[in-house]
Amino acid sequence: MFQKILLAWDGSRAALRALDVAVDIARRYDAELRAVGVAHSPTHAETAADRQMSVDAASRYLEETLAQVRDRADRVGVALELVIVEGDHPPEDILRHAHEHGFDLV
């Protein structure tokens, strides 16, 4: 039924609950599971260096928070990939990624 599942990841409690559901569905259907986080900088970033520093910090946060809970997928044999995209509008950026890569479930 589902072959590719996208989990929108921001490290929040809601994302953590969604991770548990996504892992369960991926296990049931032997589906690919990809967590997608959006590294964005505030609109008030003054220079390109400020913007890059914000994006780098956001990327590190997304990687660290997922690393802390990756074992939830590992324990049931589900491979979990993290992809970080840069963007200014996380909901639209995540949906664009889902459409471009043919996900069945978000």
PDB file of C-alpha atoms in Angstrom:
ATOM      1  CA  MET A   1       0.000   0.000   0.000  1.00  0.00           C
ATOM      2  CA  PHE A   2       2.663   2.523   1.041  1.00  0.00           C
ATOM      3  CA  GLN A   3       6.137   2.352  -0.442  1.00  0.00           C
ATOM      4  CA  LYS A   4       7.604   5.749   0.493  1.00  0.00           C
ATOM      5  CA  ILE A   5       6.756   7.600   3.698  1.00  0.00           C
ATOM      6  CA  LEU A   6       7.889  11.129   4.478  1.00  0.00           C
ATOM      7  CA  LEU A   7       8.078  12.292   8.076  1.00  0.00           C
ATOM      8  CA  ALA A   8       8.235  16.054   8.553  1.00  0.00           C
ATOM      9  CA  TRP A   9      10.910  16.449  11.233  1.00  0.00           C
ATOM     10  CA  ASP A  10      11.479  19.476  13.437  1.00  0.00           C
ATOM     11  CA  GLY A  11      12.481  17.780  16.683  1.00  0.00           C
ATOM     12  CA  SER A  12       9.233  18.703  18.458  1.00  0.00           C
ATOM     13  CA  ARG A  13       7.074  16.463  20.644  1.00  0.00           C
ATOM     14  CA  ALA A  14       4.513  16.288  17.841  1.00  0.00           C
ATOM     15  CA  ALA A  15       7.228  15.142  15.414  1.00  0.00           C
ATOM     16  CA  LEU A  16       8.309  12.513  17.925  1.00  0.00           C
ATOM     17  CA  ARG A  17       4.761  11.146  18.141  1.00  0.00           C
ATOM     18  CA  ALA A  18       4.564  11.176  14.335  1.00  0.00           C
ATOM     19  CA  LEU A  19       7.871   9.292  14.200  1.00  0.00           C
ATOM     20  CA  ASP A  20       6.424   6.429  16.238  1.00  0.00           C
ATOM     21  CA  VAL A  21       3.405   6.184  13.927  1.00  0.00           C
ATOM     22  CA  ALA A  22       5.553   6.457  10.782  1.00  0.00           C
ATOM     23  CA  VAL A  23       7.926   3.741  12.000  1.00  0.00           C
ATOM     24  CA  ASP A  24       4.988   1.445  12.694  1.00  0.00           C
ATOM     25  CA  ILE A  25       3.482   2.024   9.259  1.00  0.00           C
ATOM     26  CA  ALA A  26       6.862   1.626   7.529  1.00  0.00           C
ATOM     27  CA  ARG A  27       7.420  -1.667   9.344  1.00  0.00           C
ATOM     28  CA  ARG A  28       3.965  -2.986   8.444  1.00  0.00           C
ATOM     29  CA  TYR A  29       4.301  -2.168   4.754  1.00  0.00           C
ATOM     30  CA  ASP A  30       8.071  -2.627   4.405  1.00  0.00           C
ATOM     31  CA  ALA A  31       8.195   0.981   3.208  1.00  0.00           C
ATOM     32  CA  GLU A  32      11.022   3.463   2.879  1.00  0.00           C
ATOM     33  CA  LEU A  33      10.976   6.055   5.676  1.00  0.00           C
ATOM     34  CA  ARG A  34      12.578   9.462   5.213  1.00  0.00           C
ATOM     35  CA  ALA A  35      12.593  12.258   7.766  1.00  0.00           C
ATOM     36  CA  VAL A  36      12.744  15.669   6.106  1.00  0.00           C
ATOM     37  CA  GLY A  37      13.703  18.751   8.047  1.00  0.00           C
ATOM     38  CA  VAL A  38      13.884  22.299   6.782  1.00  0.00           C
ATOM     39  CA  ALA A  39      16.874  24.405   7.746  1.00  0.00           C
ATOM     40  CA  HIS A  40      15.817  27.982   7.424  1.00  0.00           C
ATOM     41  CA  SER A  41      17.004  31.264   8.757  1.00  0.00           C
ATOM     42  CA  PRO A  42      14.984  34.113  10.136  1.00  0.00           C
ATOM     43  CA  THR A  43      14.012  36.823   7.713  1.00  0.00           C
ATOM     44  CA  HIS A  44      15.928  39.329   9.800  1.00  0.00           C
ATOM     45  CA  ALA A  45      19.327  37.771   8.983  1.00  0.00           C
ATOM     46  CA  GLU A  46      21.368  40.746   7.852  1.00  0.00           C
ATOM     47  CA  THR A  47      24.133  39.178   5.804  1.00  0.00           C
ATOM     48  CA  ALA A  48      24.737  36.001   3.824  1.00  0.00           C
ATOM     49  CA  ALA A  49      27.098  34.888   6.598  1.00  0.00           C
ATOM     50  CA  ASP A  50      24.346  35.406   9.213  1.00  0.00           C
ATOM     51  CA  ARG A  51      21.934  33.416   7.077  1.00  0.00           C
ATOM     52  CA  GLN A  52      24.426  30.569   6.591  1.00  0.00           C
ATOM     53  CA  MET A  53      25.160  30.478  10.315  1.00  0.00           C
ATOM     54  CA  SER A  54      21.427  30.117  11.035  1.00  0.00           C
ATOM     55  CA  VAL A  55      21.039  27.368   8.425  1.00  0.00           C
ATOM     56  CA  ASP A  56      24.051  25.497   9.827  1.00  0.00           C
ATOM     57  CA  ALA A  57      22.699  25.719  13.381  1.00  0.00           C
ATOM     58  CA  ALA A  58      19.274  24.500  12.251  1.00  0.00           C
ATOM     59  CA  SER A  59      20.860  21.584  10.381  1.00  0.00           C
ATOM     60  CA  ARG A  60      22.864  20.542  13.432  1.00  0.00           C
ATOM     61  CA  TYR A  61      19.735  20.697  15.597  1.00  0.00           C
ATOM     62  CA  LEU A  62      17.732  18.539  13.171  1.00  0.00           C
ATOM     63  CA  GLU A  63      20.534  15.966  12.947  1.00  0.00           C
ATOM     64  CA  GLU A  64      21.066  15.834  16.716  1.00  0.00           C
ATOM     65  CA  THR A  65      17.402  15.523  17.633  1.00  0.00           C
ATOM     66  CA  LEU A  66      16.811  12.710  15.149  1.00  0.00           C
ATOM     67  CA  ALA A  67      19.988  10.906  16.230  1.00  0.00           C
ATOM     68  CA  GLN A  68      18.617  10.821  19.783  1.00  0.00           C
ATOM     69  CA  VAL A  69      15.533   8.858  18.702  1.00  0.00           C
ATOM     70  CA  ARG A  70      16.785   6.930  15.668  1.00  0.00           C
ATOM     71  CA  ASP A  71      16.919   3.764  17.787  1.00  0.00           C
ATOM     72  CA  ARG A  72      13.103   3.656  17.736  1.00  0.00           C
ATOM     73  CA  ALA A  73      13.307   2.749  14.056  1.00  0.00           C
ATOM     74  CA  ASP A  74      16.425   0.613  14.393  1.00  0.00           C
ATOM     75  CA  ARG A  75      14.812  -1.630  17.026  1.00  0.00           C
ATOM     76  CA  VAL A  76      12.126  -2.787  14.591  1.00  0.00           C
ATOM     77  CA  GLY A  77      14.381  -2.970  11.531  1.00  0.00           C
ATOM     78  CA  VAL A  78      13.211   0.201   9.783  1.00  0.00           C
ATOM     79  CA  ALA A  79      15.877   2.214   7.991  1.00  0.00           C
ATOM     80  CA  LEU A  80      15.422   5.909   8.680  1.00  0.00           C
ATOM     81  CA  GLU A  81      17.061   8.469   6.432  1.00  0.00           C
ATOM     82  CA  LEU A  82      17.306  12.175   7.260  1.00  0.00           C
ATOM     83  CA  VAL A  83      17.250  14.755   4.488  1.00  0.00           C
ATOM     84  CA  ILE A  84      17.683  18.416   5.295  1.00  0.00           C
ATOM     85  CA  VAL A  85      16.471  20.941   2.770  1.00  0.00           C
ATOM     86  CA  GLU A  86      17.074  24.670   2.887  1.00  0.00           C
ATOM     87  CA  GLY A  87      14.063  26.892   2.553  1.00  0.00           C
ATOM     88  CA  ASP A  88      12.116  29.786   3.927  1.00  0.00           C
ATOM     89  CA  HIS A  89       8.651  28.199   4.144  1.00  0.00           C
ATOM     90  CA  PRO A  90       8.898  24.773   5.836  1.00  0.00           C
ATOM     91  CA  PRO A  91       5.393  23.480   5.017  1.00  0.00           C
ATOM     92  CA  GLU A  92       5.758  24.301   1.328  1.00  0.00           C
ATOM     93  CA  ASP A  93       9.371  23.063   1.242  1.00  0.00           C
ATOM     94  CA  ILE A  94       8.392  19.704   2.729  1.00  0.00           C
ATOM     95  CA  LEU A  95       5.457  19.269   0.346  1.00  0.00           C
ATOM     96  CA  ARG A  96       7.666  20.184  -2.616  1.00  0.00           C
ATOM     97  CA  HIS A  97      10.157  17.511  -1.538  1.00  0.00           C
ATOM     98  CA  ALA A  98       7.335  14.978  -1.186  1.00  0.00           C
ATOM     99  CA  HIS A  99       6.021  15.699  -4.679  1.00  0.00           C
ATOM    100  CA  GLU A 100       9.460  15.753  -6.308  1.00  0.00           C
ATOM    101  CA  HIS A 101      10.393  12.380  -4.818  1.00  0.00           C
ATOM    102  CA  GLY A 102       7.072  10.566  -5.171  1.00  0.00           C
ATOM    103  CA  PHE A 103       6.084   9.914  -1.569  1.00  0.00           C
ATOM    104  CA  ASP A 104       2.880   7.979  -0.907  1.00  0.00           C
ATOM    105  CA  LEU A 105       2.287   9.295   2.592  1.00  0.00           C
ATOM    106  CA  VAL A 106       3.304  12.441   4.458  1.00  0.00           C
TER     107      VAL A 106
END
